[in-house]
GROMACS .gro file of C-alpha atoms in nm:
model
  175
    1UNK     CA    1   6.531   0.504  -0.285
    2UNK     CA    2   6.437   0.148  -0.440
    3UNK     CA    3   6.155  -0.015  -0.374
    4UNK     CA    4   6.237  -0.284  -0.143
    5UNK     CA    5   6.515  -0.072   0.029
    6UNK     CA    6   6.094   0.200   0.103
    7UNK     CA    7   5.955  -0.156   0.215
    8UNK     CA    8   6.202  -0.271   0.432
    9UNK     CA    9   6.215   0.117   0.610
   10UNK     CA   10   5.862   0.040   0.612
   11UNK     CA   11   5.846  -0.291   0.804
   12UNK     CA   12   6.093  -0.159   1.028
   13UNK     CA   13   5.912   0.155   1.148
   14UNK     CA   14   5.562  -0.064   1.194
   15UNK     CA   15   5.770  -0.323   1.371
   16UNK     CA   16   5.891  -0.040   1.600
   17UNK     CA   17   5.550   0.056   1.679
   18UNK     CA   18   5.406  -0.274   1.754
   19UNK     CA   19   5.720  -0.304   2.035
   20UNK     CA   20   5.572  -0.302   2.348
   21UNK     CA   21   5.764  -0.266   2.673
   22UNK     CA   22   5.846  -0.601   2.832
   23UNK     CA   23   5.613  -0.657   3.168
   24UNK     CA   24   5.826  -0.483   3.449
   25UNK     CA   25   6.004  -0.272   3.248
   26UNK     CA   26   6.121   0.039   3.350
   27UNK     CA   27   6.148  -0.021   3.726
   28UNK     CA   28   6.196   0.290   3.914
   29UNK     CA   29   6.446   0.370   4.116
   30UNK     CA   30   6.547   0.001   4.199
   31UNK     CA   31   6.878  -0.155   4.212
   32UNK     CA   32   7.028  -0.468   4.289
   33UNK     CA   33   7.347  -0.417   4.474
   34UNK     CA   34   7.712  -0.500   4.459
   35UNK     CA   35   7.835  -0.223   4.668
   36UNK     CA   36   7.883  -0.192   5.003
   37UNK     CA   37   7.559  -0.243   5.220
   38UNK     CA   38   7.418   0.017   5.414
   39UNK     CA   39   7.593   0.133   5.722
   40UNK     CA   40   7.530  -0.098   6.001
   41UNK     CA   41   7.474  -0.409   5.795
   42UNK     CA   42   7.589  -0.790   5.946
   43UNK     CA   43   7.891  -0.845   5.677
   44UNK     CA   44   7.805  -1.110   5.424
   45UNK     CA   45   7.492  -0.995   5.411
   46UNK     CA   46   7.318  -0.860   5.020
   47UNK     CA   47   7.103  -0.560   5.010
   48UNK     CA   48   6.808  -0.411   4.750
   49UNK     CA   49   6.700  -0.079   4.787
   50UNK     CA   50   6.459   0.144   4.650
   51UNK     CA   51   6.421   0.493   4.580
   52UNK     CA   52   6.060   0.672   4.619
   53UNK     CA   53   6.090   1.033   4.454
   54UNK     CA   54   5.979   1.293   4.620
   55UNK     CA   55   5.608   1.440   4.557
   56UNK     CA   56   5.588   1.793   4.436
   57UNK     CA   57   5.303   1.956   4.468
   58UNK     CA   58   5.217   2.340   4.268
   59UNK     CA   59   5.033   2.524   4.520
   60UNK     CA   60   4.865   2.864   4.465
   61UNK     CA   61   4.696   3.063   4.697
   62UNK     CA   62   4.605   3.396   4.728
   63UNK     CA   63   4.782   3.649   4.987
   64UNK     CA   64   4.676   3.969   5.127
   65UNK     CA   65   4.806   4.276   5.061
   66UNK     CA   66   4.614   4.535   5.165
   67UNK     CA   67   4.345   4.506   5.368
   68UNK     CA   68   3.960   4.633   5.315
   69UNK     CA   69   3.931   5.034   5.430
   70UNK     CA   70   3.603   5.000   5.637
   71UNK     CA   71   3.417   5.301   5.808
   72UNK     CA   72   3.279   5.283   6.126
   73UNK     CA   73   2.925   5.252   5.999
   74UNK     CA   74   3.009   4.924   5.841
   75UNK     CA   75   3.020   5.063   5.459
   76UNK     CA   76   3.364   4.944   5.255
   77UNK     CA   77   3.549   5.239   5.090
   78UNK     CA   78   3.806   4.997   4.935
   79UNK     CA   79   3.793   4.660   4.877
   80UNK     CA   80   4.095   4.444   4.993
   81UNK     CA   81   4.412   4.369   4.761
   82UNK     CA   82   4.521   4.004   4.717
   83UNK     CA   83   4.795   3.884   4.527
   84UNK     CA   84   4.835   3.557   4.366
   85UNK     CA   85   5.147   3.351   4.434
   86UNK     CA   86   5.205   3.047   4.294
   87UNK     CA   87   5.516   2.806   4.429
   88UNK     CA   88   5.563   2.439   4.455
   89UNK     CA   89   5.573   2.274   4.757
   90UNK     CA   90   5.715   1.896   4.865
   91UNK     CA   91   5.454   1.646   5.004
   92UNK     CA   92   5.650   1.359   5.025
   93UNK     CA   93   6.035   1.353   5.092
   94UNK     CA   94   6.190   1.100   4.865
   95UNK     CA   95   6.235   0.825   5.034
   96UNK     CA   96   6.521   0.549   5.004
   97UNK     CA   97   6.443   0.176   5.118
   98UNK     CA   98   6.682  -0.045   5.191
   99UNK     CA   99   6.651  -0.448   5.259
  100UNK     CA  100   6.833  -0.781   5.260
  101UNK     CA  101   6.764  -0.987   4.989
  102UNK     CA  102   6.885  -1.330   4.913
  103UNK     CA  103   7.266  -1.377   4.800
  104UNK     CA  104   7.354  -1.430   4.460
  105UNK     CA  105   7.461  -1.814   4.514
  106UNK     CA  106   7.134  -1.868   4.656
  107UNK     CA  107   6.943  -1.735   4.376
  108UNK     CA  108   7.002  -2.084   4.153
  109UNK     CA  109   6.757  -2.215   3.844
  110UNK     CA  110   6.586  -2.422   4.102
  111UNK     CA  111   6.533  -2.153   4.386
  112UNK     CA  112   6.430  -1.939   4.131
  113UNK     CA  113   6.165  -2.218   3.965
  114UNK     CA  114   6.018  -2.232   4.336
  115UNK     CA  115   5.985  -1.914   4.378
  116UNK     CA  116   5.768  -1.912   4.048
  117UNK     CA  117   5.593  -2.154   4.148
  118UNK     CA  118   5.513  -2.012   4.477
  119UNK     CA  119   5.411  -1.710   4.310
  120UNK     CA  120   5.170  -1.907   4.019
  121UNK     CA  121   5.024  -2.063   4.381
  122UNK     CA  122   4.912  -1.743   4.497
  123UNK     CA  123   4.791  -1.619   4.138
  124UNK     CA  124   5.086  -1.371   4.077
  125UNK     CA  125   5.245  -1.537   3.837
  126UNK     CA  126   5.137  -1.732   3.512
  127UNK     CA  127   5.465  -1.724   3.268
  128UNK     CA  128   5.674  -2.077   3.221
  129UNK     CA  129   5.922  -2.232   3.516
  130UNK     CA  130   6.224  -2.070   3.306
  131UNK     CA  131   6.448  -2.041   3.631
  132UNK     CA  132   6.501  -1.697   3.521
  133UNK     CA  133   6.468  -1.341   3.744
  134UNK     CA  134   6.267  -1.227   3.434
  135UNK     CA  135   6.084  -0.918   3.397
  136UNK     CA  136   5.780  -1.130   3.469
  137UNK     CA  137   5.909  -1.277   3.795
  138UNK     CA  138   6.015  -0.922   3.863
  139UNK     CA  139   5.657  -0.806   3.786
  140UNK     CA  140   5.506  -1.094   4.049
  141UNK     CA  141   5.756  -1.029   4.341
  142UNK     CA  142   5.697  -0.675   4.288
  143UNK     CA  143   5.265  -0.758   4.283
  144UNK     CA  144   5.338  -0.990   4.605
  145UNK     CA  145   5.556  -0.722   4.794
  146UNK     CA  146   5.392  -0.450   4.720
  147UNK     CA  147   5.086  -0.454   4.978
  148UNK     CA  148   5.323  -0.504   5.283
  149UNK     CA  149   5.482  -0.176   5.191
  150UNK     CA  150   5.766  -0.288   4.983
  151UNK     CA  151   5.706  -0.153   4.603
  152UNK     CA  152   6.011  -0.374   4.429
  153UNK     CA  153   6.118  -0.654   4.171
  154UNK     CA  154   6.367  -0.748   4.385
  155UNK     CA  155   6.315  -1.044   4.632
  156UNK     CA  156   6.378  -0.964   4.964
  157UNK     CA  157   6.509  -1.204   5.227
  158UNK     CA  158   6.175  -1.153   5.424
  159UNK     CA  159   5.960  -1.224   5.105
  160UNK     CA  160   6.176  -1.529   5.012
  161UNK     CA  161   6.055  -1.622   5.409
  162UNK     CA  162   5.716  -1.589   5.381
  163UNK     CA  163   5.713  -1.786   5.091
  164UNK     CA  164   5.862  -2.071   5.248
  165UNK     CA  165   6.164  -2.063   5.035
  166UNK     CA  166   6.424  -1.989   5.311
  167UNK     CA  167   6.425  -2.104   5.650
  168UNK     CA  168   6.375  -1.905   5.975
  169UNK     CA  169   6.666  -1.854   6.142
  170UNK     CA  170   6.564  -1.931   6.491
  171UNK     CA  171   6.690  -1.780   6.824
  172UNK     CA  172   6.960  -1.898   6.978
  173UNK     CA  173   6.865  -2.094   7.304
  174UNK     CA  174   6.976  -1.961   7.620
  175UNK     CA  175   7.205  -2.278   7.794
   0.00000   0.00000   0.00000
């Protein structure tokens, strides 16, 4: 091998390991969807959901299987016999989470920009008005959504709500 075909193996091996993953990479289990919408859903309507693996637990324990030989006096003869049994066990079911999010022709540059900017408001965000559902706007829904229960990049009609970004649909008035 030549010398500048070692250093440019060599640049491109430390370049690999100065990569680092893009914030909001590698969101689990989430996907935006262009399939139908769960059963039961108003037609016209666009749906997120998330998946929550299940949580498997390894659980040993021992069992008994024979128990102590005592005499009447109190005195042991032979201790008991246990047996060790390992197995795993599910904590958690996994768990799938659907919910309406905004359409695609709603989700424009300039929704988008207000949406970052209603995130920078609360802190959440701090990356430029690009207009973009970057992994960083990703990364900030997910922050914002995340204490009310809802652990995903994806903006959910509710979340778009509460952020003043679509309007309430009111009740219809009883004439």
């Amino acid at each position: 091998m030549t010398r500048p075909a070692i250093a440019a193996a060599l640049f491109l091996a430390l370049g690999a390991c100065q990569a680092q993953a893009p914030l909001g990479a590698g969101e689990p289990g989430v996907t935006r969807l262009f399939q139908p919408a769960p059963p039961g859903a108003a037609p016209g309507t666009c749906w997120g959901k998330t998946e929550t693996p299940a949580v498997i637990e390894t659980v040993t324990e021992q069992v008994l299987v024979q128990p102590a030989e005592v005499l009447a006096d109190g005195s042991v003869t032979a201790p008991p016999v246990y047996r060790t049994e390992t197995r795993q066990m599910i904590v958690e079911e996994r768990r799938e989470t659907w919910f309406e999010t905004p359409c695609e022709d709603v989700l424009t540059v300039e929704f988008v920009q207000s949406l970052q900017r209603a995130l920078a408001a609360r802190g959440l965000y701090g990356g430029p008005l690009t207009g973009e559902m970057d992994a960083r706007t990703r990364h900030a829904v997910r922050r914002f959504q995340a204490p009310g229960g809802l652990d995903s990049g994806i903006l959910s009609l509710d979340t778009a709500r509460r952020l003043g970004l679509v309007a309430i649909e009111r009740p219809a008035e009883a004439g």
